[in-house]
Structures are given as C-alpha cells and as structure tokens.
Amino acid sequence: MKRNTIQRALVLEAVNTLRCHATADEIYEAIAARYPTISRGTVYRNLKLLCESGDIRKIETMGGSERYDHRCHDHYHARCSRCGRVFDIEMPYLAGLEAQIQDAHGFLVSGHDILFRGICPLCQAQEKQQP
C-alpha cells in the first residue's frame, strides 16, 4: 500500500493548479517558490507515482519535454511548434481505433495517444506583429 505524503499532495496540487500541461521543471519551480526545501528528485519521484496511480497523466511529446495533465480521461492534445505549449483538443475520443491496425509488427496494442501539431493563437498573433 502506497501512503500519501505531504510532498505527493503538493505535487498533485501543483499539477491541478497549473492546468497547463506543465513540465516537471515547471511543476518543481511552482512548488519550490512556496516550499524552497523540496528537491527536484522528490518532485520527479512523486510525478511518477501519481502517474502510476492514475491521479495525473503523462504526455510524451516528440522533440519536447514530458508534460503532465490533470485530466486523466482519454483525450487528445495539440503542441505548438513555436513555443512548445500543449493544449487539450475537444473532439470525440476514437475508442476502438486500435482494432483498425492491420499490422502492428507483433505488438499487443493497448491504447493510443494522438498529438496534433500546429501554431497556437498567441504565437500566430506574435508572428503578425513582427515586421
């Protein structure tokens, strides 16, 4: 049985408060601002435990840092190719998509994640302002 610790509660609170698909470093910085004695290792270890318990979800992005999501249900994301921020995509989850795979090279497919890429509205606005 895993016990809940104060540190784990702080990490979970930070992920739930930030609500921005934060990186481990961003989560650490948010906690360290209030609790400067917390270590990066403690934050990283508790992020891993919270993912394993299903309290938060890790989002792996190609060419970017892993990010952590407070929304644990199946849904999709988009990553800005300029600033790297990750956003939730509101669309129906394609349950059963795995059944459509013709050749999985021997994989026993258990789920899927889809990450769209593009340019976020903030970066689009900044591009328009540049001469």
mmCIF file of N, CA and C in Angstrom, residues 3-131:
data_model
loop_
_atom_site.group_PDB
_atom_site.id
_atom_site.type_symbol
_atom_site.label_atom_id
_atom_site.label_comp_id
_atom_site.label_asym_id
_atom_site.label_seq_id
_atom_site.Cartn_x
_atom_site.Cartn_y
_atom_site.Cartn_z
ATOM 1 N N ARG A 3 1.536 5.062 0.653
ATOM 2 C CA ARG A 3 0.983 6.078 1.540
ATOM 3 C C ARG A 3 1.017 7.430 0.852
ATOM 4 N N ASN A 4 0.065 8.250 1.192
ATOM 5 C CA ASN A 4 0.049 9.609 0.681
ATOM 6 C C ASN A 4 0.965 10.446 1.558
ATOM 7 N N THR A 5 1.819 11.201 0.926
ATOM 8 C CA THR A 5 2.742 12.050 1.667
ATOM 9 C C THR A 5 2.407 13.510 1.398
ATOM 10 N N ILE A 6 2.932 14.360 2.231
ATOM 11 C CA ILE A 6 2.736 15.801 2.041
ATOM 12 C C ILE A 6 3.331 16.220 0.700
ATOM 13 N N GLN A 7 4.499 15.683 0.371
ATOM 14 C CA GLN A 7 5.149 16.039 -0.886
ATOM 15 C C GLN A 7 4.296 15.621 -2.088
ATOM 16 N N ARG A 8 3.722 14.433 -2.022
ATOM 17 C CA ARG A 8 2.876 13.954 -3.124
ATOM 18 C C ARG A 8 1.662 14.857 -3.267
ATOM 19 N N ALA A 9 1.086 15.261 -2.135
ATOM 20 C CA ALA A 9 -0.065 16.172 -2.171
ATOM 21 C C ALA A 9 0.321 17.512 -2.784
ATOM 22 N N LEU A 10 1.524 17.999 -2.495
ATOM 23 C CA LEU A 10 1.989 19.264 -3.071
ATOM 24 C C LEU A 10 2.147 19.151 -4.587
ATOM 25 N N VAL A 11 2.687 18.031 -5.047
ATOM 26 C CA VAL A 11 2.875 17.822 -6.483
ATOM 27 C C VAL A 11 1.517 17.736 -7.177
ATOM 28 N N LEU A 12 0.597 16.977 -6.617
ATOM 29 C CA LEU A 12 -0.741 16.858 -7.202
ATOM 30 C C LEU A 12 -1.437 18.214 -7.227
ATOM 31 N N GLU A 13 -1.327 18.957 -6.149
ATOM 32 C CA GLU A 13 -1.933 20.290 -6.089
ATOM 33 C C GLU A 13 -1.339 21.202 -7.160
ATOM 34 N N ALA A 14 -0.035 21.140 -7.367
ATOM 35 C CA ALA A 14 0.619 21.982 -8.379
ATOM 36 C C ALA A 14 0.119 21.630 -9.777
ATOM 37 N N VAL A 15 0.028 20.350 -10.096
ATOM 38 C CA VAL A 15 -0.456 19.934 -11.425
ATOM 39 C C VAL A 15 -1.894 20.407 -11.613
ATOM 40 N N ASN A 16 -2.723 20.242 -10.589
ATOM 41 C CA ASN A 16 -4.124 20.650 -10.682
ATOM 42 C C ASN A 16 -4.279 22.159 -10.750
ATOM 43 N N THR A 17 -3.388 22.891 -10.113
ATOM 44 C CA THR A 17 -3.466 24.348 -10.105
ATOM 45 C C THR A 17 -2.922 24.945 -11.400
ATOM 46 N N LEU A 18 -1.805 24.417 -11.891
ATOM 47 C CA LEU A 18 -1.191 24.959 -13.105
ATOM 48 C C LEU A 18 -2.090 24.758 -14.325
ATOM 49 N N ARG A 19 -2.686 23.587 -14.469
ATOM 50 C CA ARG A 19 -3.639 23.283 -15.546
ATOM 51 C C ARG A 19 -3.129 23.655 -16.937
ATOM 52 N N CYS A 20 -1.814 23.538 -17.145
ATOM 53 C CA CYS A 20 -1.258 23.981 -18.430
ATOM 54 C C CYS A 20 -0.391 22.914 -19.080
ATOM 55 N N HIS A 21 -0.557 21.662 -18.669
ATOM 56 C CA HIS A 21 0.296 20.607 -19.197
ATOM 57 C C HIS A 21 1.756 20.951 -18.922
ATOM 58 N N ALA A 22 2.038 21.217 -17.673
ATOM 59 C CA ALA A 22 3.354 21.690 -17.245
ATOM 60 C C ALA A 22 4.418 20.599 -17.346
ATOM 61 N N THR A 23 5.655 21.029 -17.518
ATOM 62 C CA THR A 23 6.792 20.108 -17.475
ATOM 63 C C THR A 23 7.131 19.835 -16.009
ATOM 64 N N ALA A 24 7.957 18.833 -15.769
ATOM 65 C CA ALA A 24 8.396 18.525 -14.407
ATOM 66 C C ALA A 24 9.134 19.719 -13.802
ATOM 67 N N ASP A 25 9.936 20.404 -14.603
ATOM 68 C CA ASP A 25 10.660 21.579 -14.098
ATOM 69 C C ASP A 25 9.703 22.705 -13.723
ATOM 70 N N GLU A 26 8.673 22.927 -14.519
ATOM 71 C CA GLU A 26 7.694 23.969 -14.201
ATOM 72 C C GLU A 26 6.947 23.633 -12.911
ATOM 73 N N ILE A 27 6.631 22.358 -12.743
ATOM 74 C CA ILE A 27 5.948 21.916 -11.519
ATOM 75 C C ILE A 27 6.878 22.104 -10.323
ATOM 76 N N TYR A 28 8.132 21.697 -10.484
ATOM 77 C CA TYR A 28 9.110 21.887 -9.408
ATOM 78 C C TYR A 28 9.217 23.368 -9.024
ATOM 79 N N GLU A 29 9.355 24.244 -10.020
ATOM 80 C CA GLU A 29 9.505 25.678 -9.752
ATOM 81 C C GLU A 29 8.289 26.246 -9.031
ATOM 82 N N ALA A 30 7.099 25.797 -9.390
ATOM 83 C CA ALA A 30 5.882 26.281 -8.730
ATOM 84 C C ALA A 30 5.870 25.873 -7.259
ATOM 85 N N ILE A 31 6.298 24.650 -6.988
ATOM 86 C CA ILE A 31 6.314 24.175 -5.596
ATOM 87 C C ILE A 31 7.446 24.838 -4.824
ATOM 88 N N ALA A 32 8.630 24.921 -5.433
ATOM 89 C CA ALA A 32 9.805 25.481 -4.755
ATOM 90 C C ALA A 32 9.619 26.953 -4.402
ATOM 91 N N ALA A 33 8.775 27.653 -5.141
ATOM 92 C CA ALA A 33 8.516 29.054 -4.814
ATOM 93 C C ALA A 33 7.875 29.186 -3.435
ATOM 94 N N ARG A 34 7.080 28.191 -3.059
ATOM 95 C CA ARG A 34 6.425 28.208 -1.741
ATOM 96 C C ARG A 34 7.156 27.344 -0.718
ATOM 97 N N TYR A 35 7.797 26.289 -1.193
ATOM 98 C CA TYR A 35 8.490 25.335 -0.317
ATOM 99 C C TYR A 35 9.904 25.124 -0.839
ATOM 100 N N PRO A 36 10.817 26.053 -0.555
ATOM 101 C CA PRO A 36 12.162 26.011 -1.154
ATOM 102 C C PRO A 36 13.002 24.806 -0.748
ATOM 103 N N THR A 37 12.611 24.067 0.262
ATOM 104 C CA THR A 37 13.419 22.915 0.674
ATOM 105 C C THR A 37 13.087 21.642 -0.109
ATOM 106 N N ILE A 38 12.062 21.667 -0.930
ATOM 107 C CA ILE A 38 11.719 20.465 -1.702
ATOM 108 C C ILE A 38 12.768 20.249 -2.793
ATOM 109 N N SER A 39 13.106 19.010 -3.049
ATOM 110 C CA SER A 39 14.122 18.708 -4.069
ATOM 111 C C SER A 39 13.468 18.327 -5.395
ATOM 112 N N ARG A 40 14.226 18.495 -6.465
ATOM 113 C CA ARG A 40 13.747 18.073 -7.783
ATOM 114 C C ARG A 40 13.452 16.577 -7.783
ATOM 115 N N GLY A 41 14.333 15.806 -7.152
ATOM 116 C CA GLY A 41 14.147 14.357 -7.101
ATOM 117 C C GLY A 41 12.825 13.974 -6.466
ATOM 118 N N THR A 42 12.448 14.678 -5.410
ATOM 119 C CA THR A 42 11.175 14.409 -4.738
ATOM 120 C C THR A 42 10.008 14.699 -5.682
ATOM 121 N N VAL A 43 10.086 15.806 -6.399
ATOM 122 C CA VAL A 43 9.019 16.160 -7.342
ATOM 123 C C VAL A 43 8.952 15.116 -8.455
ATOM 124 N N TYR A 44 10.076 14.762 -9.055
ATOM 125 C CA TYR A 44 10.102 13.787 -10.146
ATOM 126 C C TYR A 44 9.581 12.426 -9.685
ATOM 127 N N ARG A 45 10.011 11.986 -8.521
ATOM 128 C CA ARG A 45 9.580 10.694 -7.979
ATOM 129 C C ARG A 45 8.067 10.689 -7.758
ATOM 130 N N ASN A 46 7.533 11.774 -7.227
ATOM 131 C CA ASN A 46 6.104 11.836 -6.960
ATOM 132 C C ASN A 46 5.280 12.005 -8.230
ATOM 133 N N LEU A 47 5.827 12.662 -9.237
ATOM 134 C CA LEU A 47 5.142 12.706 -10.530
ATOM 135 C C LEU A 47 4.986 11.294 -11.084
ATOM 136 N N LYS A 48 6.039 10.508 -10.990
ATOM 137 C CA LYS A 48 5.991 9.118 -11.466
ATOM 138 C C LYS A 48 4.937 8.317 -10.703
ATOM 139 N N LEU A 49 4.921 8.449 -9.380
ATOM 140 C CA LEU A 49 3.956 7.718 -8.560
ATOM 141 C C LEU A 49 2.518 8.158 -8.848
ATOM 142 N N LEU A 50 2.316 9.449 -9.052
ATOM 143 C CA LEU A 50 0.971 9.950 -9.350
ATOM 144 C C LEU A 50 0.487 9.466 -10.716
ATOM 145 N N CYS A 51 1.408 9.331 -11.672
ATOM 146 C CA CYS A 51 1.046 8.769 -12.981
ATOM 147 C C CYS A 51 0.675 7.296 -12.842
ATOM 148 N N GLU A 52 1.475 6.559 -12.082
ATOM 149 C CA GLU A 52 1.217 5.128 -11.893
ATOM 150 C C GLU A 52 -0.115 4.886 -11.196
ATOM 151 N N SER A 53 -0.499 5.777 -10.285
ATOM 152 C CA SER A 53 -1.755 5.602 -9.557
ATOM 153 C C SER A 53 -2.955 6.132 -10.336
ATOM 154 N N GLY A 54 -2.719 6.810 -11.464
ATOM 155 C CA GLY A 54 -3.811 7.332 -12.278
ATOM 156 C C GLY A 54 -4.344 8.677 -11.821
ATOM 157 N N ASP A 55 -3.635 9.334 -10.912
ATOM 158 C CA ASP A 55 -4.081 10.641 -10.427
ATOM 159 C C ASP A 55 -3.770 11.765 -11.410
ATOM 160 N N ILE A 56 -2.724 11.590 -12.207
ATOM 161 C CA ILE A 56 -2.370 12.524 -13.271
ATOM 162 C C ILE A 56 -1.950 11.698 -14.483
ATOM 163 N N ARG A 57 -1.758 12.365 -15.601
ATOM 164 C CA ARG A 57 -1.393 11.661 -16.832
ATOM 165 C C ARG A 57 -0.152 12.296 -17.438
ATOM 166 N N LYS A 58 0.787 11.470 -17.848
ATOM 167 C CA LYS A 58 1.998 11.960 -18.511
ATOM 168 C C LYS A 58 1.748 12.018 -20.010
ATOM 169 N N ILE A 59 2.155 13.131 -20.612
ATOM 170 C CA ILE A 59 2.047 13.305 -22.055
ATOM 171 C C ILE A 59 3.459 13.335 -22.607
ATOM 172 N N GLU A 60 3.757 12.385 -23.463
ATOM 173 C CA GLU A 60 5.076 12.347 -24.090
ATOM 174 C C GLU A 60 4.973 13.039 -25.438
ATOM 175 N N THR A 61 5.861 14.011 -25.662
ATOM 176 C CA THR A 61 5.844 14.759 -26.913
ATOM 177 C C THR A 61 7.160 14.528 -27.648
ATOM 178 N N MET A 62 7.065 14.337 -28.935
ATOM 179 C CA MET A 62 8.261 14.153 -29.751
ATOM 180 C C MET A 62 9.044 15.455 -29.781
ATOM 181 N N GLY A 63 10.308 15.390 -29.435
ATOM 182 C CA GLY A 63 11.158 16.570 -29.501
ATOM 183 C C GLY A 63 10.891 17.599 -28.419
ATOM 184 N N GLY A 64 10.177 17.207 -27.377
ATOM 185 C CA GLY A 64 9.893 18.146 -26.301
ATOM 186 C C GLY A 64 9.908 17.436 -24.963
ATOM 187 N N SER A 65 9.768 18.190 -23.910
ATOM 188 C CA SER A 65 9.758 17.626 -22.565
ATOM 189 C C SER A 65 8.449 16.907 -22.297
ATOM 190 N N GLU A 66 8.517 15.903 -21.434
ATOM 191 C CA GLU A 66 7.285 15.263 -20.980
ATOM 192 C C GLU A 66 6.475 16.296 -20.219
ATOM 193 N N ARG A 67 5.174 16.209 -20.348
ATOM 194 C CA ARG A 67 4.279 17.144 -19.673
ATOM 195 C C ARG A 67 3.257 16.353 -18.877
ATOM 196 N N TYR A 68 2.638 17.025 -17.921
ATOM 197 C CA TYR A 68 1.722 16.346 -17.005
ATOM 198 C C TYR A 68 0.367 17.024 -17.047
ATOM 199 N N ASP A 69 -0.661 16.188 -17.133
ATOM 200 C CA ASP A 69 -2.037 16.634 -17.333
ATOM 201 C C ASP A 69 -2.886 16.278 -16.128
ATOM 202 N N HIS A 70 -3.690 17.211 -15.672
ATOM 203 C CA HIS A 70 -4.610 16.949 -14.567
ATOM 204 C C HIS A 70 -5.849 16.199 -15.041
ATOM 205 N N ARG A 71 -6.113 16.211 -16.346
ATOM 206 C CA ARG A 71 -7.269 15.500 -16.914
ATOM 207 C C ARG A 71 -6.812 14.097 -17.307
ATOM 208 N N CYS A 72 -7.350 13.098 -16.639
ATOM 209 C CA CYS A 72 -6.867 11.724 -16.829
ATOM 210 C C CYS A 72 -7.702 10.897 -17.800
ATOM 211 N N HIS A 73 -8.838 11.403 -18.230
ATOM 212 C CA HIS A 73 -9.642 10.628 -19.180
ATOM 213 C C HIS A 73 -8.982 10.669 -20.565
ATOM 214 N N ASP A 74 -9.367 9.746 -21.423
ATOM 215 C CA ASP A 74 -8.797 9.680 -22.768
ATOM 216 C C ASP A 74 -9.216 10.903 -23.568
ATOM 217 N N HIS A 75 -8.231 11.631 -24.055
ATOM 218 C CA HIS A 75 -8.476 12.792 -24.909
ATOM 219 C C HIS A 75 -7.195 13.103 -25.672
ATOM 220 N N TYR A 76 -7.298 14.023 -26.617
ATOM 221 C CA TYR A 76 -6.185 14.340 -27.496
ATOM 222 C C TYR A 76 -5.592 15.715 -27.179
ATOM 223 N N HIS A 77 -4.394 15.940 -27.727
ATOM 224 C CA HIS A 77 -3.658 17.170 -27.464
ATOM 225 C C HIS A 77 -3.090 17.746 -28.756
ATOM 226 N N ALA A 78 -2.758 19.035 -28.696
ATOM 227 C CA ALA A 78 -2.037 19.708 -29.774
ATOM 228 C C ALA A 78 -0.840 20.398 -29.135
ATOM 229 N N ARG A 79 0.275 20.384 -29.840
ATOM 230 C CA ARG A 79 1.505 21.029 -29.362
ATOM 231 C C ARG A 79 1.888 22.113 -30.340
ATOM 232 N N CYS A 80 2.150 23.309 -29.814
ATOM 233 C CA CYS A 80 2.576 24.424 -30.652
ATOM 234 C C CYS A 80 4.026 24.193 -31.072
ATOM 235 N N SER A 81 4.263 24.250 -32.364
ATOM 236 C CA SER A 81 5.615 24.011 -32.870
ATOM 237 C C SER A 81 6.532 25.211 -32.649
ATOM 238 N N ARG A 82 5.986 26.342 -32.219
ATOM 239 C CA ARG A 82 6.806 27.521 -31.923
ATOM 240 C C ARG A 82 7.201 27.567 -30.447
ATOM 241 N N CYS A 83 6.210 27.584 -29.549
ATOM 242 C CA CYS A 83 6.503 27.768 -28.122
ATOM 243 C C CYS A 83 6.539 26.456 -27.343
ATOM 244 N N GLY A 84 6.030 25.377 -27.926
ATOM 245 C CA GLY A 84 6.072 24.072 -27.269
ATOM 246 C C GLY A 84 4.946 23.800 -26.296
ATOM 247 N N ARG A 85 4.057 24.786 -26.082
ATOM 248 C CA ARG A 85 2.956 24.548 -25.153
ATOM 249 C C ARG A 85 2.015 23.487 -25.704
ATOM 250 N N VAL A 86 1.330 22.797 -24.785
ATOM 251 C CA VAL A 86 0.419 21.715 -25.141
ATOM 252 C C VAL A 86 -0.991 22.118 -24.730
ATOM 253 N N PHE A 87 -1.948 21.822 -25.583
ATOM 254 C CA PHE A 87 -3.345 22.198 -25.373
ATOM 255 C C PHE A 87 -4.238 20.967 -25.518
ATOM 256 N N ASP A 88 -5.360 20.964 -24.802
ATOM 257 C CA ASP A 88 -6.360 19.912 -24.974
ATOM 258 C C ASP A 88 -7.115 20.158 -26.270
ATOM 259 N N ILE A 89 -7.447 19.091 -26.971
ATOM 260 C CA ILE A 89 -8.274 19.154 -28.173
ATOM 261 C C ILE A 89 -9.638 18.589 -27.812
ATOM 262 N N GLU A 90 -10.656 19.363 -28.068
ATOM 263 C CA GLU A 90 -12.017 18.919 -27.769
ATOM 264 C C GLU A 90 -12.593 18.243 -29.003
ATOM 265 N N MET A 91 -12.569 16.942 -28.989
ATOM 266 C CA MET A 91 -13.154 16.134 -30.054
ATOM 267 C C MET A 91 -13.433 14.757 -29.468
ATOM 268 N N PRO A 92 -14.334 14.012 -30.057
ATOM 269 C CA PRO A 92 -14.618 12.682 -29.523
ATOM 270 C C PRO A 92 -13.379 11.784 -29.582
ATOM 271 N N TYR A 93 -13.183 11.022 -28.525
ATOM 272 C CA TYR A 93 -12.085 10.061 -28.473
ATOM 273 C C TYR A 93 -12.451 8.883 -29.377
ATOM 274 N N LEU A 94 -11.537 8.446 -30.196
ATOM 275 C CA LEU A 94 -11.791 7.364 -31.147
ATOM 276 C C LEU A 94 -11.572 6.002 -30.488
ATOM 277 N N ALA A 95 -12.520 5.605 -29.663
ATOM 278 C CA ALA A 95 -12.431 4.313 -28.987
ATOM 279 C C ALA A 95 -12.441 3.208 -30.036
ATOM 280 N N GLY A 96 -11.595 2.231 -29.862
ATOM 281 C CA GLY A 96 -11.533 1.118 -30.798
ATOM 282 C C GLY A 96 -10.639 1.355 -32.000
ATOM 283 N N LEU A 97 -9.961 2.473 -32.045
ATOM 284 C CA LEU A 97 -9.068 2.755 -33.164
ATOM 285 C C LEU A 97 -8.015 1.659 -33.312
ATOM 286 N N GLU A 98 -7.601 1.094 -32.187
ATOM 287 C CA GLU A 98 -6.577 0.041 -32.205
ATOM 288 C C GLU A 98 -7.009 -1.165 -33.033
ATOM 289 N N ALA A 99 -8.301 -1.440 -33.070
ATOM 290 C CA ALA A 99 -8.816 -2.598 -33.817
ATOM 291 C C ALA A 99 -8.634 -2.434 -35.318
ATOM 292 N N GLN A 100 -8.389 -1.220 -35.791
ATOM 293 C CA GLN A 100 -8.228 -0.966 -37.218
ATOM 294 C C GLN A 100 -6.795 -1.161 -37.697
ATOM 295 N N ILE A 101 -5.872 -1.445 -36.797
ATOM 296 C CA ILE A 101 -4.481 -1.627 -37.168
ATOM 297 C C ILE A 101 -4.331 -2.943 -37.919
ATOM 298 N N GLN A 102 -3.778 -2.878 -39.122
ATOM 299 C CA GLN A 102 -3.616 -4.063 -39.959
ATOM 300 C C GLN A 102 -2.397 -4.882 -39.556
ATOM 301 N N ASP A 103 -1.278 -4.222 -39.317
ATOM 302 C CA ASP A 103 -0.049 -4.924 -38.983
ATOM 303 C C ASP A 103 0.659 -4.149 -37.891
ATOM 304 N N ALA A 104 0.639 -4.670 -36.692
ATOM 305 C CA ALA A 104 1.266 -3.981 -35.564
ATOM 306 C C ALA A 104 2.638 -4.560 -35.250
ATOM 307 N N HIS A 105 3.228 -5.309 -36.176
ATOM 308 C CA HIS A 105 4.569 -5.872 -36.010
ATOM 309 C C HIS A 105 4.701 -6.677 -34.729
ATOM 310 N N GLY A 106 3.653 -7.391 -34.378
ATOM 311 C CA GLY A 106 3.692 -8.225 -33.189
ATOM 312 C C GLY A 106 3.297 -7.538 -31.906
ATOM 313 N N PHE A 107 3.016 -6.244 -31.960
ATOM 314 C CA PHE A 107 2.616 -5.510 -30.759
ATOM 315 C C PHE A 107 1.228 -5.939 -30.306
ATOM 316 N N LEU A 108 1.041 -6.005 -29.026
ATOM 317 C CA LEU A 108 -0.285 -6.127 -28.445
ATOM 318 C C LEU A 108 -0.673 -4.702 -28.068
ATOM 319 N N VAL A 109 -1.418 -4.042 -28.929
ATOM 320 C CA VAL A 109 -1.738 -2.628 -28.763
ATOM 321 C C VAL A 109 -2.809 -2.479 -27.686
ATOM 322 N N SER A 110 -2.535 -1.607 -26.721
ATOM 323 C CA SER A 110 -3.456 -1.447 -25.595
ATOM 324 C C SER A 110 -4.113 -0.070 -25.542
ATOM 325 N N GLY A 111 -3.719 0.833 -26.408
ATOM 326 C CA GLY A 111 -4.308 2.162 -26.402
ATOM 327 C C GLY A 111 -3.578 3.061 -27.377
ATOM 328 N N HIS A 112 -3.993 4.311 -27.419
ATOM 329 C CA HIS A 112 -3.340 5.250 -28.322
ATOM 330 C C HIS A 112 -3.416 6.664 -27.777
ATOM 331 N N ASP A 113 -2.473 7.476 -28.226
ATOM 332 C CA ASP A 113 -2.449 8.904 -27.967
ATOM 333 C C ASP A 113 -2.234 9.572 -29.314
ATOM 334 N N ILE A 114 -2.945 10.662 -29.538
ATOM 335 C CA ILE A 114 -2.741 11.432 -30.761
ATOM 336 C C ILE A 114 -2.344 12.832 -30.350
ATOM 337 N N LEU A 115 -1.254 13.317 -30.931
ATOM 338 C CA LEU A 115 -0.759 14.663 -30.654
ATOM 339 C C LEU A 115 -0.731 15.429 -31.967
ATOM 340 N N PHE A 116 -1.590 16.416 -32.093
ATOM 341 C CA PHE A 116 -1.613 17.273 -33.268
ATOM 342 C C PHE A 116 -0.548 18.344 -33.105
ATOM 343 N N ARG A 117 -0.055 18.881 -34.199
ATOM 344 C CA ARG A 117 0.920 19.958 -34.109
ATOM 345 C C ARG A 117 0.449 21.112 -34.984
ATOM 346 N N GLY A 118 0.862 22.289 -34.593
ATOM 347 C CA GLY A 118 0.487 23.496 -35.312
ATOM 348 C C GLY A 118 1.035 24.697 -34.578
ATOM 349 N N ILE A 119 0.427 25.847 -34.800
ATOM 350 C CA ILE A 119 0.864 27.080 -34.161
ATOM 351 C C ILE A 119 -0.295 27.634 -33.348
ATOM 352 N N CYS A 120 -0.038 27.882 -32.074
ATOM 353 C CA CYS A 120 -1.089 28.347 -31.157
ATOM 354 C C CYS A 120 -1.481 29.791 -31.477
ATOM 355 N N PRO A 121 -2.645 30.239 -30.997
ATOM 356 C CA PRO A 121 -3.103 31.602 -31.278
ATOM 357 C C PRO A 121 -2.131 32.688 -30.808
ATOM 358 N N LEU A 122 -1.491 32.499 -29.664
ATOM 359 C CA LEU A 122 -0.553 33.500 -29.162
ATOM 360 C C LEU A 122 0.641 33.650 -30.109
ATOM 361 N N CYS A 123 1.194 32.541 -30.548
ATOM 362 C CA CYS A 123 2.332 32.591 -31.483
ATOM 363 C C CYS A 123 1.903 33.143 -32.841
ATOM 364 N N GLN A 124 0.681 32.845 -33.275
ATOM 365 C CA GLN A 124 0.174 33.409 -34.528
ATOM 366 C C GLN A 124 0.098 34.924 -34.433
ATOM 367 N N ALA A 125 -0.394 35.421 -33.299
ATOM 368 C CA ALA A 125 -0.513 36.867 -33.096
ATOM 369 C C ALA A 125 0.868 37.521 -33.073
ATOM 370 N N GLN A 126 1.831 36.862 -32.429
ATOM 371 C CA GLN A 126 3.182 37.413 -32.376
ATOM 372 C C GLN A 126 3.806 37.477 -33.765
ATOM 373 N N GLU A 127 3.537 36.464 -34.600
ATOM 374 C CA GLU A 127 4.068 36.469 -35.965
ATOM 375 C C GLU A 127 3.496 37.619 -36.784
ATOM 376 N N LYS A 128 2.212 37.922 -36.570
ATOM 377 C CA LYS A 128 1.571 39.014 -37.307
ATOM 378 C C LYS A 128 2.134 40.366 -36.907
ATOM 379 N N GLN A 129 2.595 40.486 -35.664
ATOM 380 C CA GLN A 129 3.126 41.761 -35.174
ATOM 381 C C GLN A 129 4.563 42.013 -35.627
ATOM 382 N N GLN A 130 5.257 40.970 -36.039
ATOM 383 C CA GLN A 130 6.663 41.133 -36.456
ATOM 384 C C GLN A 130 6.700 41.668 -37.885
ATOM 385 N N PRO A 131 7.576 42.659 -38.122
ATOM 386 C CA PRO A 131 7.671 43.238 -39.488
ATOM 387 C C PRO A 131 8.343 42.298 -40.456
#
